[in-house]
CSV table of C-alpha atoms in Angstrom, one decimal:
chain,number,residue,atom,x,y,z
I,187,UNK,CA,-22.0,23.4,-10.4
I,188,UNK,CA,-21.9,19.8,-9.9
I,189,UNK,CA,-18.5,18.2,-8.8
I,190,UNK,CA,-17.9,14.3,-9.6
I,191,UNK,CA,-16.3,11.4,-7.1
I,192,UNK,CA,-13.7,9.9,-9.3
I,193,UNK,CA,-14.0,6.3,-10.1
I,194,UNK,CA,-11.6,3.8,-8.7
I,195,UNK,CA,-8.7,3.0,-10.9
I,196,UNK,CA,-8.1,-0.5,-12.4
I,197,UNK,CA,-6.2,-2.9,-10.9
I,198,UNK,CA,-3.2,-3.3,-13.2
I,199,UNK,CA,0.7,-2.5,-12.7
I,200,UNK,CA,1.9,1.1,-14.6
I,201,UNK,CA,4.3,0.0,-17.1
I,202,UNK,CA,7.8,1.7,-16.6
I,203,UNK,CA,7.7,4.0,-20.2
I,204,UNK,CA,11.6,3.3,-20.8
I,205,UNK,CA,11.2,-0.4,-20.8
I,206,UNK,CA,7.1,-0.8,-22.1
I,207,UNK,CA,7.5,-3.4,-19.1
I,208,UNK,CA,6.3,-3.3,-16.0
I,209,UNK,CA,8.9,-3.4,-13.3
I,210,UNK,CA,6.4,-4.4,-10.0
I,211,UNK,CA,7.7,-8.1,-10.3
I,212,UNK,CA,11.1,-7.2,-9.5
I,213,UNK,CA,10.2,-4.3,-6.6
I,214,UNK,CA,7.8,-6.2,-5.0
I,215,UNK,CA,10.0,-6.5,-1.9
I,216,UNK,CA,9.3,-2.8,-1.4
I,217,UNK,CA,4.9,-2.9,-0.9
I,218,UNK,CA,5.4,-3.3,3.0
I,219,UNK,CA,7.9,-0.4,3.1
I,220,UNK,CA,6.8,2.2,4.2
I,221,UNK,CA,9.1,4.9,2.7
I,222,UNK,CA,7.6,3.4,-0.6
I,223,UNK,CA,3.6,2.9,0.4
I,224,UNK,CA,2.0,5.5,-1.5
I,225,UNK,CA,4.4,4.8,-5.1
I,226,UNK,CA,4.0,1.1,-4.7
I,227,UNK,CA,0.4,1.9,-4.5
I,228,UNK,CA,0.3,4.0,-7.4
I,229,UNK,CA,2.4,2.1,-9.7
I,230,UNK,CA,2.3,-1.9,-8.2
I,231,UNK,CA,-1.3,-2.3,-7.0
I,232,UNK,CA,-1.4,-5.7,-8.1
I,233,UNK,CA,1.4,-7.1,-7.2
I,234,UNK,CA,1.1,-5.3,-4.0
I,235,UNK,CA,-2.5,-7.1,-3.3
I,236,UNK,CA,-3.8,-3.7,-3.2
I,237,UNK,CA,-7.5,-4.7,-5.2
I,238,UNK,CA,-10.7,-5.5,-4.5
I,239,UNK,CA,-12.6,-8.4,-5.2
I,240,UNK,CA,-14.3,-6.2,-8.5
I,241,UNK,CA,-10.7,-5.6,-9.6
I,242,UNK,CA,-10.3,-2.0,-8.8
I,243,UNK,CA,-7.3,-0.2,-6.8
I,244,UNK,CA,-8.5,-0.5,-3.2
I,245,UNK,CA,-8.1,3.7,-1.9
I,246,UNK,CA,-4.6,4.1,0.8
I,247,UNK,CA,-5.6,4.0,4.1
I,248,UNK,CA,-6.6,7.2,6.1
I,249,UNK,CA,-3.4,9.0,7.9
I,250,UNK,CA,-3.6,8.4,11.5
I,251,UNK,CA,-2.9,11.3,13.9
I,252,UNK,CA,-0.3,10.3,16.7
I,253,UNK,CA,3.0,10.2,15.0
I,254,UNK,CA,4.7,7.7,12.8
I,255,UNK,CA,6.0,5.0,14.7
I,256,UNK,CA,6.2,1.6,15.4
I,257,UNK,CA,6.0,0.4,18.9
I,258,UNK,CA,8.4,-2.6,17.8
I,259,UNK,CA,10.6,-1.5,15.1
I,260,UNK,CA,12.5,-5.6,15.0
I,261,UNK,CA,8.9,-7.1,14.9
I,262,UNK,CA,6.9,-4.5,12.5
I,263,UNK,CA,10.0,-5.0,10.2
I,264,UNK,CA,9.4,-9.0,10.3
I,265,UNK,CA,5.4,-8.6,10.3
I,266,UNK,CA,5.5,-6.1,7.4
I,267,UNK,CA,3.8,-8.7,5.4
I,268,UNK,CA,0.8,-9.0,6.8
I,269,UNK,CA,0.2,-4.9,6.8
I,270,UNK,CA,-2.9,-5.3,4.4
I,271,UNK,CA,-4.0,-8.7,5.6
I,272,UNK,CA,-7.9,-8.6,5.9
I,273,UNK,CA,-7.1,-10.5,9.3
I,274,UNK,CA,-4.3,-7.9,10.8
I,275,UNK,CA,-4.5,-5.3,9.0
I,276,UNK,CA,-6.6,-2.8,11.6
I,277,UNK,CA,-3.7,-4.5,14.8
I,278,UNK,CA,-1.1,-3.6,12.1
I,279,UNK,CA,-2.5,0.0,11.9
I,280,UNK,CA,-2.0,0.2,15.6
I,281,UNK,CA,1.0,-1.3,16.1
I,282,UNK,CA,3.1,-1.1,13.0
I,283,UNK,CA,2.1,2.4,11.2
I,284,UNK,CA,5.3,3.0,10.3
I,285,UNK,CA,6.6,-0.3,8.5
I,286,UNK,CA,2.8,-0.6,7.1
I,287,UNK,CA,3.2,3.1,5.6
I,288,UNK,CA,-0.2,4.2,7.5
I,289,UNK,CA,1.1,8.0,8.4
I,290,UNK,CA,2.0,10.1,5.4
């Protein structure tokens, strides 16, 4: 039996089915939440910065064992928008797992 790796997705916003729109414009404010990592992922990966440079959906970040919190709640709430920087994004992981949506 031979089992396949999937291929990475596209890059492209989901369109919302009610609308034939997509609505990632108007949620971006939520891709450094979080509560709503893993659906802005799925659904905003564009607009969320979440591709790579060949223009497919760059895979979520591993969970990280330790609990999810921030060891600055004020600050990781301010920094939020440099979770997936190439720069910060492995401090962020350490510091801000919560706000950056690393544990789930």
């Amino acid at each position: 039996m031979c089992s396949t790796i999937p291929l990475p997705l596209p890059c492209i916003d989901r369109v919302n089915p009610k609308t034939g729109k997509s609505d990632c414009s108007s949620m971006a404010h939520l891709c450094g939440n979080g509560k709503y990592y893993l659906v802005m992922h799925e659904q905003c990966p564009q607009t969320c910065g979440r591709c790579d440079s060949n223009g497919r959906v760059i895979p979520p970040p591993p969970v990280i064992p330790g609990g999810c919190v921030d060891f600055s709640t004020k600050e990781c709430l301010r920094l939020a928008i440099y979770c997936h920087h190439p720069i910060y994004k492995d401090l962020m992981k350490q510091q801000c797992r919560k706000s950056c949506g690393y544990c789930y």
